GROMACS .gro file of C-alpha atoms in nm:
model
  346
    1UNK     CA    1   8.885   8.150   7.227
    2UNK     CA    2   8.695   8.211   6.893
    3UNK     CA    3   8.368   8.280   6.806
    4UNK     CA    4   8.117   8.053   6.611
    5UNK     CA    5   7.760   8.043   6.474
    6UNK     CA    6   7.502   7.851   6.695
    7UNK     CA    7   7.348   7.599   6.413
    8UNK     CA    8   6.994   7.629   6.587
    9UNK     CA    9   6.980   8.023   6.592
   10UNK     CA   10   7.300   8.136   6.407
   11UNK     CA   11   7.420   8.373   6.653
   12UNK     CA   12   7.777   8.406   6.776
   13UNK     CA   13   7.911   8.173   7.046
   14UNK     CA   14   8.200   8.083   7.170
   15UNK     CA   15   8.340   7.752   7.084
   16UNK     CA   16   8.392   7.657   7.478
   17UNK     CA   17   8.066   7.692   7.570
   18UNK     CA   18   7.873   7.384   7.639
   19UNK     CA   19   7.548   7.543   7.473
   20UNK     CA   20   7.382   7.831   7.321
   21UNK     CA   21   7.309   8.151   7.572
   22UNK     CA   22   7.005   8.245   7.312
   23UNK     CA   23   6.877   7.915   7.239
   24UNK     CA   24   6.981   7.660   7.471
   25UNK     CA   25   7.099   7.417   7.135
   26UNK     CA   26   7.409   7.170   7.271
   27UNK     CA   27   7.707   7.265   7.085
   28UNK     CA   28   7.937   7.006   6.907
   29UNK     CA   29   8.168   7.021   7.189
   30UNK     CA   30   7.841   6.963   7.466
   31UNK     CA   31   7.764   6.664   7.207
   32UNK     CA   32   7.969   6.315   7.287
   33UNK     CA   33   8.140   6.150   6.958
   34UNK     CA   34   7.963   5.847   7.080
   35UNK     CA   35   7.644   6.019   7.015
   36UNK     CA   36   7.763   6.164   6.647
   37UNK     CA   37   7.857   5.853   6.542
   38UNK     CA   38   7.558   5.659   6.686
   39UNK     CA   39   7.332   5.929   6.454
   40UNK     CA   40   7.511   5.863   6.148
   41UNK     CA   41   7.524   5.523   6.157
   42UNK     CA   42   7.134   5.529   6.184
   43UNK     CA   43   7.091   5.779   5.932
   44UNK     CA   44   7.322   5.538   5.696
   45UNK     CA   45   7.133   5.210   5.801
   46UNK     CA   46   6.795   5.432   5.699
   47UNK     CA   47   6.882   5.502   5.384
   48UNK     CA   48   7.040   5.113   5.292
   49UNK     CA   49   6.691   4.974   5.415
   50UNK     CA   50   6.504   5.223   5.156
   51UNK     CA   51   6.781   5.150   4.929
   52UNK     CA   52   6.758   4.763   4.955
   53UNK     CA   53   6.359   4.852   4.950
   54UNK     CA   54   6.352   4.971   4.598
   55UNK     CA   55   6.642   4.722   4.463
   56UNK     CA   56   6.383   4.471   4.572
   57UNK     CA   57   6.085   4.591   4.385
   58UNK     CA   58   6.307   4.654   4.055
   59UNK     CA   59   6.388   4.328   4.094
   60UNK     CA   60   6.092   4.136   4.103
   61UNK     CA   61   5.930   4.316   3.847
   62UNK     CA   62   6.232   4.223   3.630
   63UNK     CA   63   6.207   3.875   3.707
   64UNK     CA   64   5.863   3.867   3.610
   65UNK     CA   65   5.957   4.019   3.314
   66UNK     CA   66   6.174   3.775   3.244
   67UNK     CA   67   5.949   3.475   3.282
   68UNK     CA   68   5.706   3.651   3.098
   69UNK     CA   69   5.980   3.679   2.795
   70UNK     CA   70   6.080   3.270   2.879
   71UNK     CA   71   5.727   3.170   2.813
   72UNK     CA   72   5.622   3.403   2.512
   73UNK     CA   73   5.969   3.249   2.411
   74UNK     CA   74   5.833   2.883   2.461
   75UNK     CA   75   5.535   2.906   2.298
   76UNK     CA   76   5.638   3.046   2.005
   77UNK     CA   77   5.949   2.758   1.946
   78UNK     CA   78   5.666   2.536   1.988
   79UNK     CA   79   5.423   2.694   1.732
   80UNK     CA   80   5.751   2.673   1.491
   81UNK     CA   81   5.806   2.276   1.555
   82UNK     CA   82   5.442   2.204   1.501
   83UNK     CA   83   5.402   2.429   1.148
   84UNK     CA   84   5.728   2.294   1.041
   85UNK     CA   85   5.637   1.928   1.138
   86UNK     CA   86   5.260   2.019   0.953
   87UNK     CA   87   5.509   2.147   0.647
   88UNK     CA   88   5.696   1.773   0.627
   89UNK     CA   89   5.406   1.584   0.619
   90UNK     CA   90   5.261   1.765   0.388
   91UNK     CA   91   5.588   1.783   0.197
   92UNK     CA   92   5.603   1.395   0.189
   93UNK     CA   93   5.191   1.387   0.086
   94UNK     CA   94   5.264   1.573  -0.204
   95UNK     CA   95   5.520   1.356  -0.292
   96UNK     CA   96   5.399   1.003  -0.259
   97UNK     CA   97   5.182   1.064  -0.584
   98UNK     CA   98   5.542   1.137  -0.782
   99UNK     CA   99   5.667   0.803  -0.624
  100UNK     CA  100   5.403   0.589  -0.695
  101UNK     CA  101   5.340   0.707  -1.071
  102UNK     CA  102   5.560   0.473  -1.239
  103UNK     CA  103   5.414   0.187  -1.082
  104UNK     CA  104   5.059   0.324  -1.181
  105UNK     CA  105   5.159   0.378  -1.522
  106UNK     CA  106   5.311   0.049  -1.546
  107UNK     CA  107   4.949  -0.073  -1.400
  108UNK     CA  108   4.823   0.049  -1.725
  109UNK     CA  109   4.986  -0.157  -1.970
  110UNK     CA  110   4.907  -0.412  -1.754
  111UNK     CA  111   4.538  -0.418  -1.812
  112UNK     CA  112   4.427  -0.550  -2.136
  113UNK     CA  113   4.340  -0.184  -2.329
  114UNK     CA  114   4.199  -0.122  -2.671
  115UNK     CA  115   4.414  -0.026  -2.974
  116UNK     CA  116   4.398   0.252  -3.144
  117UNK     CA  117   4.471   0.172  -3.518
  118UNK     CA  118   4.668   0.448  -3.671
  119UNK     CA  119   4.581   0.375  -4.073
  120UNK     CA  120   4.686   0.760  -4.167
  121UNK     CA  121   4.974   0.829  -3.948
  122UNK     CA  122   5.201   0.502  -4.103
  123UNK     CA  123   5.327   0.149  -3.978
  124UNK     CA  124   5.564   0.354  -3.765
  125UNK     CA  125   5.294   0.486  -3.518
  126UNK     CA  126   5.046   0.170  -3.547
  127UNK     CA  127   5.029  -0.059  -3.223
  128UNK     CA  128   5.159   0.210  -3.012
  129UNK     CA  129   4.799   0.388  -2.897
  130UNK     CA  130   4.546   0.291  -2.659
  131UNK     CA  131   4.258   0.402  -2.548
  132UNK     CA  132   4.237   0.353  -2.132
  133UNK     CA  133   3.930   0.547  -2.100
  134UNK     CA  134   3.622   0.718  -2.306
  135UNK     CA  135   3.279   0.896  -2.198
  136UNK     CA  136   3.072   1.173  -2.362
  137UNK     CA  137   2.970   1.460  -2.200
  138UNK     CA  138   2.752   1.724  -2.405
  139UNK     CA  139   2.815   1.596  -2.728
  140UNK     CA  140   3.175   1.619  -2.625
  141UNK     CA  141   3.377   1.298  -2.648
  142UNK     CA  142   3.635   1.271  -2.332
  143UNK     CA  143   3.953   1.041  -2.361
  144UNK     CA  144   4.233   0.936  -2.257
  145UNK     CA  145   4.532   0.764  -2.411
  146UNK     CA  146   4.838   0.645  -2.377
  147UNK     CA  147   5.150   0.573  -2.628
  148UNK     CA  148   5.376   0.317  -2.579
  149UNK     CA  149   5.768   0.430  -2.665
  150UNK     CA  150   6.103   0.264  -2.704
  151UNK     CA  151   6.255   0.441  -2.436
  152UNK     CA  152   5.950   0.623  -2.216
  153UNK     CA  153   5.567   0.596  -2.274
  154UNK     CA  154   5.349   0.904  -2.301
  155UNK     CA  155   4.988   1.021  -2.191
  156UNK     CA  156   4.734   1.216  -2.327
  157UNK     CA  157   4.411   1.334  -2.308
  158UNK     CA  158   4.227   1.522  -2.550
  159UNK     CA  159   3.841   1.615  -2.619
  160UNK     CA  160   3.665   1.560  -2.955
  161UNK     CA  161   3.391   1.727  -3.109
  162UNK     CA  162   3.273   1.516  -3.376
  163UNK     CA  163   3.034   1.686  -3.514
  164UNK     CA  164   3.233   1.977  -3.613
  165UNK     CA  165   3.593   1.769  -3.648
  166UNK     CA  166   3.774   1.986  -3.354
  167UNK     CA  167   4.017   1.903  -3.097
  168UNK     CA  168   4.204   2.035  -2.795
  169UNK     CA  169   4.459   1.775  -2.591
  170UNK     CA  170   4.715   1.767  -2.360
  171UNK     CA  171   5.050   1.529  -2.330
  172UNK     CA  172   5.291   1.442  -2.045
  173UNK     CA  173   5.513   1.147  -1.910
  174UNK     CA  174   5.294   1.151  -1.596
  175UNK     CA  175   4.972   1.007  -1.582
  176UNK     CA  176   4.894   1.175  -1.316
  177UNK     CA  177   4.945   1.507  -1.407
  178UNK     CA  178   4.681   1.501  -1.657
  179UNK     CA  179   4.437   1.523  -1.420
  180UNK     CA  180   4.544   1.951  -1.387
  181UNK     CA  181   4.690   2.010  -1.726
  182UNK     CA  182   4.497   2.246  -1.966
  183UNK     CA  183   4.382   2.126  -2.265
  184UNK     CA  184   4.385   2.479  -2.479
  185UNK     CA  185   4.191   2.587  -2.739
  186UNK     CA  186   4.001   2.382  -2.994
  187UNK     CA  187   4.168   2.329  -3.348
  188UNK     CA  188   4.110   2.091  -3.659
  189UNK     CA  189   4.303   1.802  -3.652
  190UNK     CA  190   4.637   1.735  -3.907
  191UNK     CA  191   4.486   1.496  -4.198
  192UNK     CA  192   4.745   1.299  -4.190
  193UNK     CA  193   4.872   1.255  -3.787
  194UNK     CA  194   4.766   1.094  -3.546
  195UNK     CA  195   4.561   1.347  -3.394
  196UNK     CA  196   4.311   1.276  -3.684
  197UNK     CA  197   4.359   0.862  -3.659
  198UNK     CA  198   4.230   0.895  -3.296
  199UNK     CA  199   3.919   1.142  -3.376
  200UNK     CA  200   3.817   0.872  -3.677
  201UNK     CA  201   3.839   0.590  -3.445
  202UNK     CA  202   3.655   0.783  -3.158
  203UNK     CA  203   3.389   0.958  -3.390
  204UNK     CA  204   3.338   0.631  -3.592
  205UNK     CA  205   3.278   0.416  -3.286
  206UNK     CA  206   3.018   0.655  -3.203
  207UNK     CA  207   2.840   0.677  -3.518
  208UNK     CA  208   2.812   0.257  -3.509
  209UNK     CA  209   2.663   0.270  -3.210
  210UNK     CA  210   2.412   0.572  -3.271
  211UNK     CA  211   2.356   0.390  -3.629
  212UNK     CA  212   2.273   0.018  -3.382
  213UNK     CA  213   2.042   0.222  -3.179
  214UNK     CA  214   1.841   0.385  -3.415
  215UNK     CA  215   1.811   0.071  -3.658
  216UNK     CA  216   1.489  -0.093  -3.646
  217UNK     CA  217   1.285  -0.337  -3.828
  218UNK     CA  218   0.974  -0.302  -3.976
  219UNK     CA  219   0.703  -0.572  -3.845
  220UNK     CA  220   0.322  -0.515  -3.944
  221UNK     CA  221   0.091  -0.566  -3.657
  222UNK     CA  222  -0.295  -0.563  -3.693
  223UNK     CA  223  -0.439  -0.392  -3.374
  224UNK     CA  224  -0.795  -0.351  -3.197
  225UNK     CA  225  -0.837  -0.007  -3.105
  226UNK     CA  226  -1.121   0.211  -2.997
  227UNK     CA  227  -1.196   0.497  -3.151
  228UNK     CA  228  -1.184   0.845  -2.931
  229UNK     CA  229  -1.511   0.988  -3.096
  230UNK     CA  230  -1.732   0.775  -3.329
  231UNK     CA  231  -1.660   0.467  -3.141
  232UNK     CA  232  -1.589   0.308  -3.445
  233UNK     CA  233  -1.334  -0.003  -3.415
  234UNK     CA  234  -1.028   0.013  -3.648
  235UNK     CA  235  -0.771  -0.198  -3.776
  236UNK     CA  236  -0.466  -0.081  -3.788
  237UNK     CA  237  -0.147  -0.132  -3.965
  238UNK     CA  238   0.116   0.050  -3.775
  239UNK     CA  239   0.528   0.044  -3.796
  240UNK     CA  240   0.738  -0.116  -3.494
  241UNK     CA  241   0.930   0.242  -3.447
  242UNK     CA  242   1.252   0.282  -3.260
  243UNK     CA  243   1.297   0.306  -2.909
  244UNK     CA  244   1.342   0.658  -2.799
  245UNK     CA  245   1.332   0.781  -2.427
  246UNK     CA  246   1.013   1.051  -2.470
  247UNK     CA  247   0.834   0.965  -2.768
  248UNK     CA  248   0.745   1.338  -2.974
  249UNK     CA  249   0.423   1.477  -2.967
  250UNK     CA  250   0.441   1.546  -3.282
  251UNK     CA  251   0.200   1.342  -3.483
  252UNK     CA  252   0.334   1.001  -3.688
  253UNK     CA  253   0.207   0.864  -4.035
  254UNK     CA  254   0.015   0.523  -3.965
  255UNK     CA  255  -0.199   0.337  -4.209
  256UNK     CA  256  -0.561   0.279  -4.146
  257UNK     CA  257  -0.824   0.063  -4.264
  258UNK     CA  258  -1.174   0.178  -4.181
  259UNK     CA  259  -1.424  -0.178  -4.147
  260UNK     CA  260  -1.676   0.077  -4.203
  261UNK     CA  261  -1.648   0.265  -4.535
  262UNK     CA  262  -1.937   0.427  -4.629
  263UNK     CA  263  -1.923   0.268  -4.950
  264UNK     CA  264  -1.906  -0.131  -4.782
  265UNK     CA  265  -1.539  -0.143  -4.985
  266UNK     CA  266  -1.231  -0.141  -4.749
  267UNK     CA  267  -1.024   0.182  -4.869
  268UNK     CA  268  -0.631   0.279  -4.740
  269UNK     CA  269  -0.608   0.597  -4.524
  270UNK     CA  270  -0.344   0.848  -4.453
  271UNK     CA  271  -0.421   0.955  -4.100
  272UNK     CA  272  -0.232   1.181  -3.890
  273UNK     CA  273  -0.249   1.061  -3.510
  274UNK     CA  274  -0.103   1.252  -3.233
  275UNK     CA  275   0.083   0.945  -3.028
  276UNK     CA  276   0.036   0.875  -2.666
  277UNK     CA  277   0.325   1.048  -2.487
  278UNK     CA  278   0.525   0.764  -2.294
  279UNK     CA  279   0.862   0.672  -2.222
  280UNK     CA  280   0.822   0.320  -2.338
  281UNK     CA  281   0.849   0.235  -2.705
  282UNK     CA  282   0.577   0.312  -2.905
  283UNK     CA  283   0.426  -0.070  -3.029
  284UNK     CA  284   0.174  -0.280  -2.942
  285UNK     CA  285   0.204  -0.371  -2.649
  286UNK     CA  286   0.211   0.056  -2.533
  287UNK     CA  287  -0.105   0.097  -2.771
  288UNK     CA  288  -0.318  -0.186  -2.601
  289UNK     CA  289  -0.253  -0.094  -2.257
  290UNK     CA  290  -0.349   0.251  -2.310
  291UNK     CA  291  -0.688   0.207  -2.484
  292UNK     CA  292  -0.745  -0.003  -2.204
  293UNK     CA  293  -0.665   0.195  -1.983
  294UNK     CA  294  -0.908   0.488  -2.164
  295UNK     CA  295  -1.185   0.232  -2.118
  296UNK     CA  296  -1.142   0.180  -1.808
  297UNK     CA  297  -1.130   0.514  -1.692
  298UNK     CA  298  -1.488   0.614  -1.889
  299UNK     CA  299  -1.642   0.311  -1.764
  300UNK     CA  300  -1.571   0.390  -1.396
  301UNK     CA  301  -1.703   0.743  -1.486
  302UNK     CA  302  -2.007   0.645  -1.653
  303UNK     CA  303  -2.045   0.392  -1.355
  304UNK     CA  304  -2.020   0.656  -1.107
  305UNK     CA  305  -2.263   0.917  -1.316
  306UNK     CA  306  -2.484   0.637  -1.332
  307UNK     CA  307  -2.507   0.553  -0.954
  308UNK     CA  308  -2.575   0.923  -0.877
  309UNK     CA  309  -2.874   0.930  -1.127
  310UNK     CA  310  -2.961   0.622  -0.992
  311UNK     CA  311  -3.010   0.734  -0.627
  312UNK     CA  312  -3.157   1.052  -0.715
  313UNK     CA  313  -3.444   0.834  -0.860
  314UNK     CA  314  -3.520   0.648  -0.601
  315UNK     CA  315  -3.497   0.974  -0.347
  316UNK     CA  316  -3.777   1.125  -0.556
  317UNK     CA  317  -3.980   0.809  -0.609
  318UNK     CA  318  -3.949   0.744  -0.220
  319UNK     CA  319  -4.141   1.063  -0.122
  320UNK     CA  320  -4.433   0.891  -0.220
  321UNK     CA  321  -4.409   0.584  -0.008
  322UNK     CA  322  -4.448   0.592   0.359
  323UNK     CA  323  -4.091   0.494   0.548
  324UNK     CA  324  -4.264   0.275   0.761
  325UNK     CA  325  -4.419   0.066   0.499
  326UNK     CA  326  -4.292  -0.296   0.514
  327UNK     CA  327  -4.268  -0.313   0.154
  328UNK     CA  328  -4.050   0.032   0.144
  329UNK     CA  329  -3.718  -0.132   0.183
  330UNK     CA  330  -3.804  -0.437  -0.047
  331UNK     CA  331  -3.934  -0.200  -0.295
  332UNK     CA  332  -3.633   0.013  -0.281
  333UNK     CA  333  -3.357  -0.289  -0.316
  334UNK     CA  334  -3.543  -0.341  -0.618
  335UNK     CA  335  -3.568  -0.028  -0.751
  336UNK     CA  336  -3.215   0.005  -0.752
  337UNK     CA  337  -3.094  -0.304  -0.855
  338UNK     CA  338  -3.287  -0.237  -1.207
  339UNK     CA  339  -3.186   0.103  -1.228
  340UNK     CA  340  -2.853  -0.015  -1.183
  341UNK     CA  341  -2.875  -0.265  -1.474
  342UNK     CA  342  -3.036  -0.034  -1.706
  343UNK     CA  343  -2.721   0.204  -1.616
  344UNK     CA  344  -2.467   0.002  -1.618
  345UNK     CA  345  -2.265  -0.173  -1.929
  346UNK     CA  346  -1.980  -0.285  -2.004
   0.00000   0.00000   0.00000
């Protein structure tokens, strides 16, 4: 028989005995197998629930993971396909212009387009330039042009200041991409190159037309005008000037014959006269309509001076009557009617 330690209160047993004298605790020999094994199969089963527990939760948080991941995924293929797709069209945009040029150019010669004669340059450059288009923009003169080659055709487009014989251009095979090209800085043209055939034919065109607009002819008028002060009525020999868009305020020479010389001779004038500020020319039909309109305006002032001193009058002159007078309202009719045409003139 041997001794052993009680597992509840550690003192010595023996191994035969069914339980502890101290304590009372079974021993393992009190205890069936059936028992033992029934205890540690529950105590197993325990721990593969809370086992199976946990696997579980890890697991569903990594599968929602993982669909989180799938569509972060998804969304950002999609956001690819749709910039790239964006990138093509644009791509083929940007493009179409290149494919299309050599029909537009071709367009050009097409439509009938003025030559630009090239008299300094030689016979080898003449009949090869035209202008396809021209405007002016602070003094500046804008154009474009085009040269017609054997083998290719170029463009240009250059700016012209007349004035002070400077130019700055630009050339390329492509129409179109004149329309970003720099022009550079402004230089005097070569004497004898086309550069300087162009800015005569440009700057000569434009000093016809200036030289069209400003030539006038001279056409005596005799006009009725009213004088501003003395009321004296002149006759006038004026000059059919040019058209301009603001006529100056400063004053023009004009020749003047007074009908009322002190001396009873008719005697020539110089007269400075400050002209009526208009944006019509300045001729007869611009002189007439504004001394009438002068009259018109101190008639209808004299008119309305006139009625007020007129009705003051007959106030005054009206204290004196009685209101209820029969003849007050004949009297005053009357009254005014001859004040009014002792007033008023023409």
């Amino acid at each position: 028989m041997a001794l052993i330690n009680c597992p509840e209160c550690s003192k010595s047993i023996s191994d035969q005995s069914a339980a502890c004298p101290s304590c009372g605790f079974p021993t393992a020999r009190a205890v069936p197998p059936t028992l033992q094994q029934a205890d540690l199969t529950n105590n197993n089963s325990l721990e593969n629930r809370r086992q199976r527990q946990k696997n579980s939760g890890c697991s569903g948080a990594t599968i929602f993971l993982i669909i989180i991941i799938v569509l972060i995924g998804f969304w950002l293929v999609s956001a690819y396909d749709g910039y790239t797709e964006k990138a093509r069209q644009y791509n083929e945009v940007q493009s179409e212009p290149d494919k299309e040029s050599p029909q537009v150019q071709e367009s050009v010669f097409d439509s009938p387009l003025t030559q630009i004669p090239m008299l300094l340059s030689g016979s080898g450059e003449d009949g090869r330039y035209f202008l396809i288009s021209h405007f002016t923009s602070y003094d500046i003169e804008n154009i474009k042009y085009a040269r017609r080659g054997n083998e290719s055709d170029a463009y240009g487009e250059m700016q012209i200041d007349c004035t002070n014989n400077k130019i700055r251009k630009t050339s390329s095979a492509n129409l179109e991409a004149l329309i970003s090209a720099d022009l550079g800085d402004w230089y005097t043209p070569t004497p004898d190159w086309t550069d300087q055939d162009i800015v005569n034919f440009i700057c000569s065109t434009k000093r016809v037309v200036s030289k069209n607009i400003e030539h006038h002819e001279i056409v005596e008028k005799v006009v009725a005008l009213e004088a501003p002060r003395n009321e004296v009525v002149e006759k006038v020999t004026l000059e059919q000037f040019k058209p301009e868009p603001v006529i100056s305020v400063e004053a023009r020479p004009r020749e003047v014959l007074l009908s009322n010389d002190p001396s009873g001779s008719e005697k020539e004038y110089k007269v400075r006269e400050t002209p009526i500020e208009t944006k019509e020319p300045y001729n007869e039909k611009v002189v007439n309509k504004a001394a009438d309109d002068k009259k018109e305006r101190d008639i209808a002032r004299r008119k309305s001076d006139d009625r007020a001193i007129c009705e003051q009058a007959i106030k005054v002159n009206s204290a004196y009557l009685g209101k209820d007078d029969p003849e007050y309202s004949q009297w005053k009719a009357i009254e005014r009617a001859n004040c009014m045409q002792d007033k008023l003139y023409e």
